[in-house]
Amino acid sequence: MSAGEKSQVALVTGGIRGIGSAMCRELIHAGYQVVTTYRSPQRKAAAQEWQRELAEDGLEVGLIQMDVSDAASCRSGADDLIERYGRLDVLVNNAGITRDVVMKKMTLEQWQEVIHTNLDSVFNVTHCFLNGMLEQGYGRIVNISSVNGQKGQFGQVNYSAAKAGIHGFTKALAQEVARKGITVNTVSPGYVATDMVMAVPEEVREKIIAQIPVGRLGEPEEIARVVRFLVAEESAFITGADFSINGGMHMY
Ligand code: CAA
């Protein structure tokens, strides 16, 4: 990492658990000042507990409250971040949820919850920081999509639609900011060993794993490593791209 990157500030949304947590660790190790989000005051204690765990490993992470599905909450969280850190160089839109159920049983609420949290969030959070990145003439944005946004998944019309939407968002914004020193890319993880995937019934999960040519679930660190590569200053010529990390589950 160059001297300039040492003071860079990175926000990973939804970094307390799962892949986001591995990304936070990876970026802290790479020298970034890393900040992550917790959704509501009720979740503050759990977030602080995780912060303490990292501190025991000698790693420092900042916490801000931000409900990514809510534009006003994003604005106040972003103001908080800028007040404390002064700038944002790297944004990883990672926060996401599942509400898996077949379409014929899906409620409007299950549809909206996933669209608001997984897709509106990408607009909400990016919107708060884009002007700052444009003013400083530098930024790295990585949007976390999914293999299921590429191929669709039984029981996930909400999730697949939101994750597919991220691809369009990335490609459009990448063009708008390409000459301003800002890159925008998508990372599409496959099935990774996190709470989200472990919540899939075991029998269903085993059938899914059987469809992965590498023969296993991915590790969060295997996704985090690619994010670290993409947010480096040296990755300036990579924009509007989608990186599939799925053990060969979907190739196109
Ligand atoms: N393709 C075709 N048919 C399928 C199927 C598939 N992939 N999966 C199930 N079916 C069939 C079943 O065989 C069954 O058929 P019969 O009625 O003829 O027996 C029927 O559909 C109903 O299946 P289920 O019993 O599974 O239905 P359910 O209502 O109990 O559960 C479900 C539905 C909740 C969607 C469940 O199938 C499920 O959890 N699936 C996994 C969804 C998934 O992959 N989620 C990923 C979460 S992790 C994540 O999202 C991270 C990421 O980015 C990868």
Short mmCIF file of N, CA and C in Angstrom, two decimals, residues 73-251:
data_model
loop_
_atom_site.label_atom_id
_atom_site.label_comp_id
_atom_site.label_asym_id
_atom_site.label_seq_id
_atom_site.Cartn_x
_atom_site.Cartn_y
_atom_site.Cartn_z
N SER A 73 -31.79 7.83 7.91
CA SER A 73 -30.81 7.22 8.82
C SER A 73 -29.42 7.20 8.16
N CYS A 74 -29.39 6.94 6.87
CA CYS A 74 -28.10 6.95 6.15
C CYS A 74 -27.48 8.34 6.21
N ARG A 75 -28.33 9.35 6.02
CA ARG A 75 -27.82 10.73 6.04
C ARG A 75 -27.22 11.06 7.40
N SER A 76 -27.91 10.72 8.48
CA SER A 76 -27.35 11.09 9.79
C SER A 76 -26.12 10.25 10.11
N GLY A 77 -26.10 8.97 9.70
CA GLY A 77 -24.91 8.14 9.90
C GLY A 77 -23.73 8.67 9.10
N ALA A 78 -24.00 9.12 7.88
CA ALA A 78 -22.93 9.64 7.02
C ALA A 78 -22.37 10.94 7.60
N ASP A 79 -23.27 11.79 8.12
CA ASP A 79 -22.81 13.05 8.75
C ASP A 79 -21.91 12.72 9.94
N ASP A 80 -22.31 11.71 10.70
CA ASP A 80 -21.53 11.28 11.86
C ASP A 80 -20.13 10.83 11.42
N LEU A 81 -20.11 10.01 10.35
CA LEU A 81 -18.81 9.50 9.86
C LEU A 81 -17.90 10.64 9.41
N ILE A 82 -18.47 11.56 8.64
CA ILE A 82 -17.64 12.67 8.11
C ILE A 82 -17.15 13.56 9.26
N GLU A 83 -18.01 13.75 10.26
CA GLU A 83 -17.59 14.55 11.41
C GLU A 83 -16.40 13.90 12.14
N ARG A 84 -16.47 12.56 12.25
CA ARG A 84 -15.41 11.86 13.01
C ARG A 84 -14.15 11.60 12.19
N TYR A 85 -14.30 11.33 10.88
CA TYR A 85 -13.14 10.91 10.08
C TYR A 85 -12.75 11.91 8.99
N GLY A 86 -13.65 12.84 8.67
CA GLY A 86 -13.29 13.91 7.73
C GLY A 86 -13.49 13.60 6.26
N ARG A 87 -13.52 12.32 5.87
CA ARG A 87 -13.64 11.97 4.46
C ARG A 87 -14.00 10.50 4.33
N LEU A 88 -14.40 10.09 3.13
CA LEU A 88 -14.56 8.66 2.87
C LEU A 88 -13.92 8.34 1.52
N ASP A 89 -13.04 7.37 1.49
CA ASP A 89 -12.35 6.99 0.26
C ASP A 89 -12.88 5.70 -0.34
N VAL A 90 -13.30 4.80 0.53
CA VAL A 90 -13.71 3.46 0.09
C VAL A 90 -15.08 3.15 0.67
N LEU A 91 -16.00 2.74 -0.19
CA LEU A 91 -17.33 2.35 0.27
C LEU A 91 -17.63 0.94 -0.21
N VAL A 92 -17.92 0.05 0.72
CA VAL A 92 -18.32 -1.31 0.37
C VAL A 92 -19.78 -1.48 0.80
N ASN A 93 -20.68 -1.52 -0.18
CA ASN A 93 -22.10 -1.71 0.10
C ASN A 93 -22.36 -3.20 0.26
N ASN A 94 -22.35 -3.63 1.50
CA ASN A 94 -22.39 -5.07 1.79
C ASN A 94 -23.66 -5.51 2.51
N ALA A 95 -24.27 -4.63 3.29
CA ALA A 95 -25.39 -5.05 4.15
C ALA A 95 -26.51 -5.70 3.33
N GLY A 96 -27.00 -6.81 3.81
CA GLY A 96 -28.09 -7.47 3.08
C GLY A 96 -28.79 -8.50 3.95
N ILE A 97 -30.02 -8.83 3.54
CA ILE A 97 -30.81 -9.82 4.27
C ILE A 97 -31.44 -10.80 3.29
N THR A 98 -31.95 -11.91 3.82
CA THR A 98 -32.78 -12.81 3.01
C THR A 98 -34.14 -12.96 3.68
N ARG A 99 -35.16 -13.16 2.88
CA ARG A 99 -36.49 -13.57 3.34
C ARG A 99 -36.96 -14.61 2.35
N ASP A 100 -36.34 -15.80 2.40
CA ASP A 100 -36.57 -16.81 1.38
C ASP A 100 -37.94 -17.46 1.52
N VAL A 101 -38.67 -17.47 0.43
CA VAL A 101 -39.99 -18.11 0.38
C VAL A 101 -40.41 -18.11 -1.09
N VAL A 102 -41.14 -19.15 -1.49
CA VAL A 102 -41.54 -19.18 -2.90
C VAL A 102 -42.52 -18.03 -3.19
N MET A 103 -42.51 -17.60 -4.43
CA MET A 103 -43.27 -16.41 -4.86
C MET A 103 -44.75 -16.50 -4.46
N LYS A 104 -45.33 -17.68 -4.64
CA LYS A 104 -46.78 -17.76 -4.40
C LYS A 104 -47.13 -17.54 -2.92
N LYS A 105 -46.14 -17.70 -2.04
CA LYS A 105 -46.40 -17.48 -0.61
C LYS A 105 -45.79 -16.17 -0.11
N MET A 106 -45.04 -15.46 -0.96
CA MET A 106 -44.32 -14.26 -0.53
C MET A 106 -45.28 -13.10 -0.27
N THR A 107 -45.10 -12.45 0.87
CA THR A 107 -45.94 -11.28 1.17
C THR A 107 -45.28 -10.03 0.59
N LEU A 108 -46.08 -8.98 0.46
CA LEU A 108 -45.55 -7.70 -0.02
C LEU A 108 -44.45 -7.22 0.93
N GLU A 109 -44.66 -7.48 2.21
CA GLU A 109 -43.67 -7.06 3.20
C GLU A 109 -42.32 -7.76 2.99
N GLN A 110 -42.37 -9.07 2.68
CA GLN A 110 -41.12 -9.82 2.45
C GLN A 110 -40.42 -9.33 1.18
N TRP A 111 -41.20 -8.96 0.20
CA TRP A 111 -40.64 -8.39 -1.02
C TRP A 111 -39.96 -7.05 -0.71
N GLN A 112 -40.72 -6.18 -0.04
CA GLN A 112 -40.23 -4.81 0.19
C GLN A 112 -39.03 -4.77 1.13
N GLU A 113 -39.09 -5.61 2.17
CA GLU A 113 -37.97 -5.62 3.14
C GLU A 113 -36.65 -5.90 2.43
N VAL A 114 -36.67 -6.87 1.53
CA VAL A 114 -35.44 -7.26 0.84
C VAL A 114 -35.03 -6.20 -0.19
N ILE A 115 -35.99 -5.66 -0.90
CA ILE A 115 -35.65 -4.62 -1.88
C ILE A 115 -35.10 -3.38 -1.16
N HIS A 116 -35.73 -2.99 -0.07
CA HIS A 116 -35.26 -1.80 0.66
C HIS A 116 -33.86 -2.01 1.24
N THR A 117 -33.65 -3.20 1.82
CA THR A 117 -32.37 -3.42 2.52
C THR A 117 -31.24 -3.76 1.56
N ASN A 118 -31.55 -4.46 0.48
CA ASN A 118 -30.47 -4.94 -0.40
C ASN A 118 -30.24 -4.07 -1.63
N LEU A 119 -31.25 -3.31 -2.05
CA LEU A 119 -31.06 -2.51 -3.27
C LEU A 119 -31.19 -1.00 -3.00
N ASP A 120 -32.29 -0.58 -2.37
CA ASP A 120 -32.42 0.85 -2.05
C ASP A 120 -31.21 1.32 -1.24
N SER A 121 -30.70 0.43 -0.40
CA SER A 121 -29.55 0.75 0.44
C SER A 121 -28.35 1.19 -0.37
N VAL A 122 -28.15 0.57 -1.52
CA VAL A 122 -26.98 0.89 -2.34
C VAL A 122 -27.10 2.33 -2.84
N PHE A 123 -28.32 2.71 -3.21
CA PHE A 123 -28.56 4.11 -3.59
C PHE A 123 -28.38 5.01 -2.37
N ASN A 124 -29.07 4.66 -1.27
CA ASN A 124 -29.08 5.53 -0.08
C ASN A 124 -27.67 5.86 0.40
N VAL A 125 -26.85 4.83 0.56
CA VAL A 125 -25.53 5.05 1.16
C VAL A 125 -24.59 5.72 0.15
N THR A 126 -24.61 5.24 -1.08
CA THR A 126 -23.72 5.82 -2.09
C THR A 126 -24.05 7.31 -2.29
N HIS A 127 -25.34 7.63 -2.29
CA HIS A 127 -25.79 9.00 -2.49
C HIS A 127 -25.19 9.93 -1.44
N CYS A 128 -25.06 9.43 -0.22
CA CYS A 128 -24.53 10.27 0.87
C CYS A 128 -23.06 10.62 0.68
N PHE A 129 -22.30 9.73 0.02
CA PHE A 129 -20.85 9.93 -0.04
C PHE A 129 -20.33 10.31 -1.42
N LEU A 130 -21.18 10.22 -2.43
CA LEU A 130 -20.68 10.42 -3.80
C LEU A 130 -20.14 11.83 -4.02
N ASN A 131 -20.86 12.83 -3.55
CA ASN A 131 -20.38 14.21 -3.78
C ASN A 131 -19.01 14.43 -3.16
N GLY A 132 -18.80 13.89 -1.98
CA GLY A 132 -17.49 14.01 -1.31
C GLY A 132 -16.40 13.36 -2.14
N MET A 133 -16.69 12.18 -2.69
CA MET A 133 -15.69 11.49 -3.53
C MET A 133 -15.42 12.30 -4.80
N LEU A 134 -16.48 12.88 -5.37
CA LEU A 134 -16.30 13.69 -6.58
C LEU A 134 -15.43 14.91 -6.27
N GLU A 135 -15.69 15.54 -5.13
CA GLU A 135 -14.91 16.72 -4.76
C GLU A 135 -13.44 16.39 -4.55
N GLN A 136 -13.17 15.25 -3.93
CA GLN A 136 -11.77 14.89 -3.67
C GLN A 136 -11.12 14.21 -4.88
N GLY A 137 -11.95 13.89 -5.89
CA GLY A 137 -11.41 13.29 -7.13
C GLY A 137 -10.89 11.89 -6.92
N TYR A 138 -11.43 11.20 -5.94
CA TYR A 138 -10.99 9.83 -5.68
C TYR A 138 -12.06 9.04 -4.93
N GLY A 139 -12.23 7.80 -5.33
CA GLY A 139 -13.14 6.94 -4.57
C GLY A 139 -13.10 5.51 -5.11
N ARG A 140 -13.41 4.59 -4.24
CA ARG A 140 -13.54 3.18 -4.62
C ARG A 140 -14.85 2.68 -4.04
N ILE A 141 -15.76 2.24 -4.92
CA ILE A 141 -17.06 1.72 -4.47
C ILE A 141 -17.16 0.26 -4.91
N VAL A 142 -17.46 -0.61 -3.97
CA VAL A 142 -17.67 -2.03 -4.29
C VAL A 142 -19.05 -2.41 -3.77
N ASN A 143 -19.88 -2.92 -4.66
CA ASN A 143 -21.23 -3.35 -4.29
C ASN A 143 -21.26 -4.88 -4.23
N ILE A 144 -21.73 -5.40 -3.10
CA ILE A 144 -21.76 -6.85 -2.95
C ILE A 144 -23.10 -7.39 -3.45
N SER A 145 -23.04 -8.11 -4.56
CA SER A 145 -24.23 -8.74 -5.12
C SER A 145 -24.22 -10.22 -4.73
N SER A 146 -24.55 -11.10 -5.65
CA SER A 146 -24.61 -12.53 -5.33
C SER A 146 -24.71 -13.34 -6.62
N VAL A 147 -24.25 -14.58 -6.55
CA VAL A 147 -24.45 -15.50 -7.67
C VAL A 147 -25.95 -15.59 -8.00
N ASN A 148 -26.79 -15.40 -6.98
CA ASN A 148 -28.23 -15.52 -7.22
C ASN A 148 -28.82 -14.30 -7.91
N GLY A 149 -28.07 -13.21 -7.97
CA GLY A 149 -28.45 -12.07 -8.80
C GLY A 149 -28.09 -12.31 -10.26
N GLN A 150 -27.16 -13.23 -10.48
CA GLN A 150 -26.75 -13.56 -11.86
C GLN A 150 -27.64 -14.65 -12.45
N LYS A 151 -27.93 -15.67 -11.64
CA LYS A 151 -28.63 -16.85 -12.20
C LYS A 151 -30.07 -17.01 -11.71
N GLY A 152 -30.48 -16.21 -10.67
CA GLY A 152 -31.78 -16.44 -10.05
C GLY A 152 -31.69 -17.65 -9.12
N GLN A 153 -32.58 -17.68 -8.10
CA GLN A 153 -32.59 -18.83 -7.19
C GLN A 153 -34.01 -19.14 -6.76
N PHE A 154 -34.36 -20.40 -6.83
CA PHE A 154 -35.64 -20.90 -6.31
C PHE A 154 -35.84 -20.36 -4.90
N GLY A 155 -36.98 -19.73 -4.64
CA GLY A 155 -37.28 -19.22 -3.30
C GLY A 155 -36.73 -17.84 -3.01
N GLN A 156 -36.19 -17.19 -4.04
CA GLN A 156 -35.56 -15.88 -3.80
C GLN A 156 -35.91 -14.84 -4.88
N VAL A 157 -37.16 -14.72 -5.25
CA VAL A 157 -37.45 -13.70 -6.28
C VAL A 157 -37.10 -12.30 -5.75
N ASN A 158 -37.32 -12.08 -4.46
CA ASN A 158 -36.98 -10.77 -3.87
C ASN A 158 -35.47 -10.54 -3.88
N TYR A 159 -34.74 -11.49 -3.35
CA TYR A 159 -33.28 -11.37 -3.22
C TYR A 159 -32.61 -11.34 -4.61
N SER A 160 -33.04 -12.23 -5.50
CA SER A 160 -32.44 -12.28 -6.83
C SER A 160 -32.69 -10.98 -7.59
N ALA A 161 -33.91 -10.42 -7.43
CA ALA A 161 -34.22 -9.15 -8.11
C ALA A 161 -33.35 -8.02 -7.57
N ALA A 162 -33.22 -7.95 -6.25
CA ALA A 162 -32.41 -6.88 -5.65
C ALA A 162 -30.95 -7.01 -6.06
N LYS A 163 -30.43 -8.24 -6.01
CA LYS A 163 -29.02 -8.45 -6.32
C LYS A 163 -28.74 -8.23 -7.81
N ALA A 164 -29.72 -8.57 -8.68
CA ALA A 164 -29.56 -8.29 -10.11
C ALA A 164 -29.57 -6.79 -10.35
N GLY A 165 -30.39 -6.07 -9.59
CA GLY A 165 -30.45 -4.60 -9.72
C GLY A 165 -29.11 -3.95 -9.44
N ILE A 166 -28.36 -4.54 -8.54
CA ILE A 166 -27.04 -3.98 -8.19
C ILE A 166 -26.12 -3.95 -9.41
N HIS A 167 -26.23 -4.95 -10.28
CA HIS A 167 -25.37 -4.97 -11.47
C HIS A 167 -25.65 -3.76 -12.34
N GLY A 168 -26.92 -3.43 -12.54
CA GLY A 168 -27.27 -2.26 -13.36
C GLY A 168 -26.78 -0.98 -12.71
N PHE A 169 -26.96 -0.88 -11.41
CA PHE A 169 -26.51 0.30 -10.66
C PHE A 169 -25.01 0.50 -10.86
N THR A 170 -24.25 -0.58 -10.67
CA THR A 170 -22.78 -0.50 -10.79
C THR A 170 -22.38 -0.01 -12.17
N LYS A 171 -22.96 -0.61 -13.20
CA LYS A 171 -22.52 -0.30 -14.56
C LYS A 171 -22.89 1.12 -14.97
N ALA A 172 -24.05 1.59 -14.50
CA ALA A 172 -24.46 2.96 -14.82
C ALA A 172 -23.59 3.98 -14.09
N LEU A 173 -23.43 3.79 -12.78
CA LEU A 173 -22.65 4.75 -12.00
C LEU A 173 -21.17 4.74 -12.43
N ALA A 174 -20.66 3.57 -12.77
CA ALA A 174 -19.25 3.48 -13.19
C ALA A 174 -19.00 4.42 -14.36
N GLN A 175 -19.96 4.50 -15.29
CA GLN A 175 -19.79 5.38 -16.45
C GLN A 175 -19.83 6.84 -16.03
N GLU A 176 -20.72 7.17 -15.08
CA GLU A 176 -20.89 8.57 -14.69
C GLU A 176 -19.65 9.14 -14.00
N VAL A 177 -18.92 8.29 -13.28
CA VAL A 177 -17.82 8.81 -12.46
C VAL A 177 -16.43 8.37 -12.93
N ALA A 178 -16.39 7.71 -14.08
CA ALA A 178 -15.12 7.13 -14.55
C ALA A 178 -14.01 8.17 -14.70
N ARG A 179 -14.36 9.36 -15.07
CA ARG A 179 -13.33 10.40 -15.28
C ARG A 179 -13.04 11.21 -14.03
N LYS A 180 -13.60 10.80 -12.93
CA LYS A 180 -13.45 11.57 -11.68
C LYS A 180 -12.61 10.81 -10.65
N GLY A 181 -11.91 9.78 -11.08
CA GLY A 181 -11.05 9.04 -10.15
C GLY A 181 -11.80 8.05 -9.28
N ILE A 182 -13.03 7.78 -9.65
CA ILE A 182 -13.85 6.85 -8.83
C ILE A 182 -14.14 5.59 -9.64
N THR A 183 -13.88 4.44 -9.04
CA THR A 183 -14.26 3.18 -9.69
C THR A 183 -15.45 2.58 -8.94
N VAL A 184 -16.28 1.87 -9.70
CA VAL A 184 -17.47 1.23 -9.13
C VAL A 184 -17.53 -0.20 -9.67
N ASN A 185 -17.47 -1.16 -8.79
CA ASN A 185 -17.47 -2.56 -9.22
C ASN A 185 -18.43 -3.39 -8.38
N THR A 186 -18.76 -4.57 -8.89
CA THR A 186 -19.61 -5.51 -8.17
C THR A 186 -18.81 -6.77 -7.86
N VAL A 187 -19.02 -7.30 -6.68
CA VAL A 187 -18.49 -8.62 -6.34
C VAL A 187 -19.70 -9.52 -6.11
N SER A 188 -19.70 -10.68 -6.75
CA SER A 188 -20.84 -11.61 -6.65
C SER A 188 -20.40 -12.90 -5.97
N PRO A 189 -20.52 -12.95 -4.65
CA PRO A 189 -20.16 -14.20 -3.96
C PRO A 189 -21.15 -15.31 -4.27
N GLY A 190 -20.66 -16.52 -4.24
CA GLY A 190 -21.53 -17.69 -4.27
C GLY A 190 -21.93 -18.03 -2.84
N TYR A 191 -22.07 -19.32 -2.55
CA TYR A 191 -22.48 -19.76 -1.22
C TYR A 191 -21.26 -19.82 -0.30
N VAL A 192 -21.28 -18.96 0.72
CA VAL A 192 -20.15 -18.79 1.63
C VAL A 192 -20.60 -19.21 3.03
N ALA A 193 -19.68 -19.77 3.79
CA ALA A 193 -20.02 -20.27 5.13
C ALA A 193 -20.27 -19.12 6.11
N THR A 194 -21.49 -18.59 6.09
CA THR A 194 -21.90 -17.53 7.01
C THR A 194 -23.24 -17.92 7.62
N ASP A 195 -23.68 -17.15 8.62
CA ASP A 195 -24.98 -17.43 9.25
C ASP A 195 -26.10 -17.45 8.21
N MET A 196 -25.99 -16.55 7.19
CA MET A 196 -27.06 -16.45 6.19
C MET A 196 -27.24 -17.77 5.44
N VAL A 197 -26.14 -18.36 5.05
CA VAL A 197 -26.20 -19.62 4.30
C VAL A 197 -26.53 -20.78 5.25
N MET A 198 -26.02 -20.72 6.48
CA MET A 198 -26.29 -21.80 7.43
C MET A 198 -27.77 -21.80 7.86
N ALA A 199 -28.47 -20.69 7.59
CA ALA A 199 -29.90 -20.63 7.91
C ALA A 199 -30.74 -21.40 6.89
N VAL A 200 -30.16 -21.73 5.76
CA VAL A 200 -30.87 -22.54 4.76
C VAL A 200 -30.99 -23.96 5.34
N PRO A 201 -32.18 -24.58 5.27
CA PRO A 201 -32.33 -25.93 5.83
C PRO A 201 -31.23 -26.87 5.32
N GLU A 202 -30.72 -27.69 6.25
CA GLU A 202 -29.54 -28.50 5.94
C GLU A 202 -29.70 -29.34 4.66
N GLU A 203 -30.88 -29.93 4.53
CA GLU A 203 -31.13 -30.80 3.37
C GLU A 203 -31.01 -30.01 2.06
N VAL A 204 -31.58 -28.80 2.07
CA VAL A 204 -31.53 -27.94 0.88
C VAL A 204 -30.09 -27.50 0.64
N ARG A 205 -29.43 -27.16 1.74
CA ARG A 205 -28.04 -26.66 1.63
C ARG A 205 -27.11 -27.74 1.04
N GLU A 206 -27.31 -28.96 1.48
CA GLU A 206 -26.46 -30.06 0.97
C GLU A 206 -26.65 -30.21 -0.54
N LYS A 207 -27.89 -30.06 -0.99
CA LYS A 207 -28.15 -30.17 -2.45
C LYS A 207 -27.45 -29.03 -3.20
N ILE A 208 -27.44 -27.85 -2.57
CA ILE A 208 -26.79 -26.70 -3.21
C ILE A 208 -25.27 -26.93 -3.28
N ILE A 209 -24.71 -27.42 -2.17
CA ILE A 209 -23.25 -27.64 -2.15
C ILE A 209 -22.86 -28.66 -3.23
N ALA A 210 -23.75 -29.63 -3.44
CA ALA A 210 -23.46 -30.65 -4.46
C ALA A 210 -23.36 -30.04 -5.87
N GLN A 211 -23.92 -28.81 -6.03
CA GLN A 211 -23.85 -28.15 -7.34
C GLN A 211 -22.62 -27.25 -7.49
N ILE A 212 -21.77 -27.21 -6.46
CA ILE A 212 -20.59 -26.34 -6.52
C ILE A 212 -19.39 -27.17 -6.97
N PRO A 213 -18.85 -26.91 -8.16
CA PRO A 213 -17.75 -27.74 -8.65
C PRO A 213 -16.58 -27.87 -7.68
N VAL A 214 -16.25 -26.82 -6.94
CA VAL A 214 -15.14 -26.91 -5.99
C VAL A 214 -15.48 -27.84 -4.82
N GLY A 215 -16.78 -28.09 -4.61
CA GLY A 215 -17.20 -29.12 -3.66
C GLY A 215 -17.33 -28.66 -2.22
N ARG A 216 -17.39 -27.36 -1.99
CA ARG A 216 -17.51 -26.85 -0.62
C ARG A 216 -18.07 -25.43 -0.67
N LEU A 217 -18.44 -24.93 0.53
CA LEU A 217 -18.80 -23.52 0.65
C LEU A 217 -17.54 -22.67 0.58
N GLY A 218 -17.71 -21.41 0.21
CA GLY A 218 -16.57 -20.48 0.25
C GLY A 218 -16.31 -20.01 1.67
N GLU A 219 -15.16 -19.43 1.88
CA GLU A 219 -14.82 -18.81 3.17
C GLU A 219 -14.94 -17.30 3.03
N PRO A 220 -15.43 -16.59 4.06
CA PRO A 220 -15.57 -15.13 3.97
C PRO A 220 -14.28 -14.44 3.53
N GLU A 221 -13.15 -14.98 3.97
CA GLU A 221 -11.85 -14.36 3.63
C GLU A 221 -11.57 -14.43 2.12
N GLU A 222 -12.17 -15.45 1.47
CA GLU A 222 -11.94 -15.59 0.03
C GLU A 222 -12.67 -14.49 -0.76
N ILE A 223 -13.68 -13.92 -0.16
CA ILE A 223 -14.38 -12.78 -0.78
C ILE A 223 -13.64 -11.48 -0.40
N ALA A 224 -13.27 -11.39 0.87
CA ALA A 224 -12.65 -10.16 1.38
C ALA A 224 -11.36 -9.83 0.63
N ARG A 225 -10.63 -10.86 0.26
CA ARG A 225 -9.37 -10.65 -0.45
C ARG A 225 -9.58 -9.93 -1.78
N VAL A 226 -10.64 -10.27 -2.47
CA VAL A 226 -10.92 -9.65 -3.77
C VAL A 226 -11.35 -8.19 -3.57
N VAL A 227 -12.11 -7.95 -2.51
CA VAL A 227 -12.53 -6.58 -2.21
C VAL A 227 -11.30 -5.71 -1.94
N ARG A 228 -10.37 -6.26 -1.16
CA ARG A 228 -9.14 -5.51 -0.88
C ARG A 228 -8.40 -5.16 -2.18
N PHE A 229 -8.34 -6.11 -3.08
CA PHE A 229 -7.68 -5.88 -4.37
C PHE A 229 -8.37 -4.76 -5.14
N LEU A 230 -9.70 -4.78 -5.15
CA LEU A 230 -10.45 -3.81 -5.95
C LEU A 230 -10.36 -2.39 -5.41
N VAL A 231 -10.21 -2.25 -4.10
CA VAL A 231 -10.23 -0.90 -3.53
C VAL A 231 -8.83 -0.26 -3.50
N ALA A 232 -7.84 -1.00 -3.94
CA ALA A 232 -6.48 -0.44 -3.97
C ALA A 232 -6.39 0.68 -5.00
N GLU A 233 -5.52 1.64 -4.76
CA GLU A 233 -5.31 2.72 -5.73
C GLU A 233 -4.90 2.17 -7.09
N GLU A 234 -4.09 1.08 -7.05
CA GLU A 234 -3.54 0.49 -8.28
C GLU A 234 -4.63 -0.14 -9.16
N SER A 235 -5.83 -0.33 -8.63
CA SER A 235 -6.90 -0.97 -9.42
C SER A 235 -7.72 0.06 -10.21
N ALA A 236 -7.10 1.18 -10.53
CA ALA A 236 -7.81 2.31 -11.14
C ALA A 236 -8.45 2.01 -12.50
N PHE A 237 -7.95 1.00 -13.20
CA PHE A 237 -8.48 0.74 -14.55
C PHE A 237 -9.59 -0.31 -14.54
N ILE A 238 -9.93 -0.78 -13.34
CA ILE A 238 -11.01 -1.77 -13.22
C ILE A 238 -12.27 -1.04 -12.77
N THR A 239 -13.23 -0.89 -13.65
CA THR A 239 -14.50 -0.27 -13.25
C THR A 239 -15.65 -0.82 -14.05
N GLY A 240 -16.82 -0.86 -13.41
CA GLY A 240 -18.02 -1.40 -14.07
C GLY A 240 -17.98 -2.91 -14.21
N ALA A 241 -17.06 -3.55 -13.49
CA ALA A 241 -16.87 -4.99 -13.64
C ALA A 241 -17.60 -5.77 -12.55
N ASP A 242 -17.79 -7.06 -12.80
CA ASP A 242 -18.43 -7.95 -11.82
C ASP A 242 -17.50 -9.13 -11.59
N PHE A 243 -17.18 -9.37 -10.35
CA PHE A 243 -16.26 -10.47 -10.00
C PHE A 243 -17.04 -11.63 -9.37
N SER A 244 -17.09 -12.74 -10.08
CA SER A 244 -17.78 -13.93 -9.57
C SER A 244 -16.82 -14.73 -8.71
N ILE A 245 -17.24 -15.02 -7.47
CA ILE A 245 -16.40 -15.84 -6.58
C ILE A 245 -17.32 -16.91 -6.03
N ASN A 246 -17.48 -18.00 -6.80
CA ASN A 246 -18.54 -18.94 -6.44
C ASN A 246 -18.13 -20.42 -6.55
N GLY A 247 -16.84 -20.68 -6.58
CA GLY A 247 -16.39 -22.08 -6.64
C GLY A 247 -16.80 -22.77 -7.93
N GLY A 248 -17.10 -21.98 -8.96
CA GLY A 248 -17.46 -22.56 -10.26
C GLY A 248 -18.94 -22.86 -10.41
N MET A 249 -19.76 -22.40 -9.44
CA MET A 249 -21.19 -22.74 -9.46
C MET A 249 -21.92 -22.17 -10.67
N HIS A 250 -21.49 -21.00 -11.11
CA HIS A 250 -22.16 -20.35 -12.25
C HIS A 250 -21.10 -19.66 -13.10
N MET A 251 -21.01 -20.08 -14.35
CA MET A 251 -20.01 -19.50 -15.25
C MET A 251 -20.73 -18.95 -16.47
#
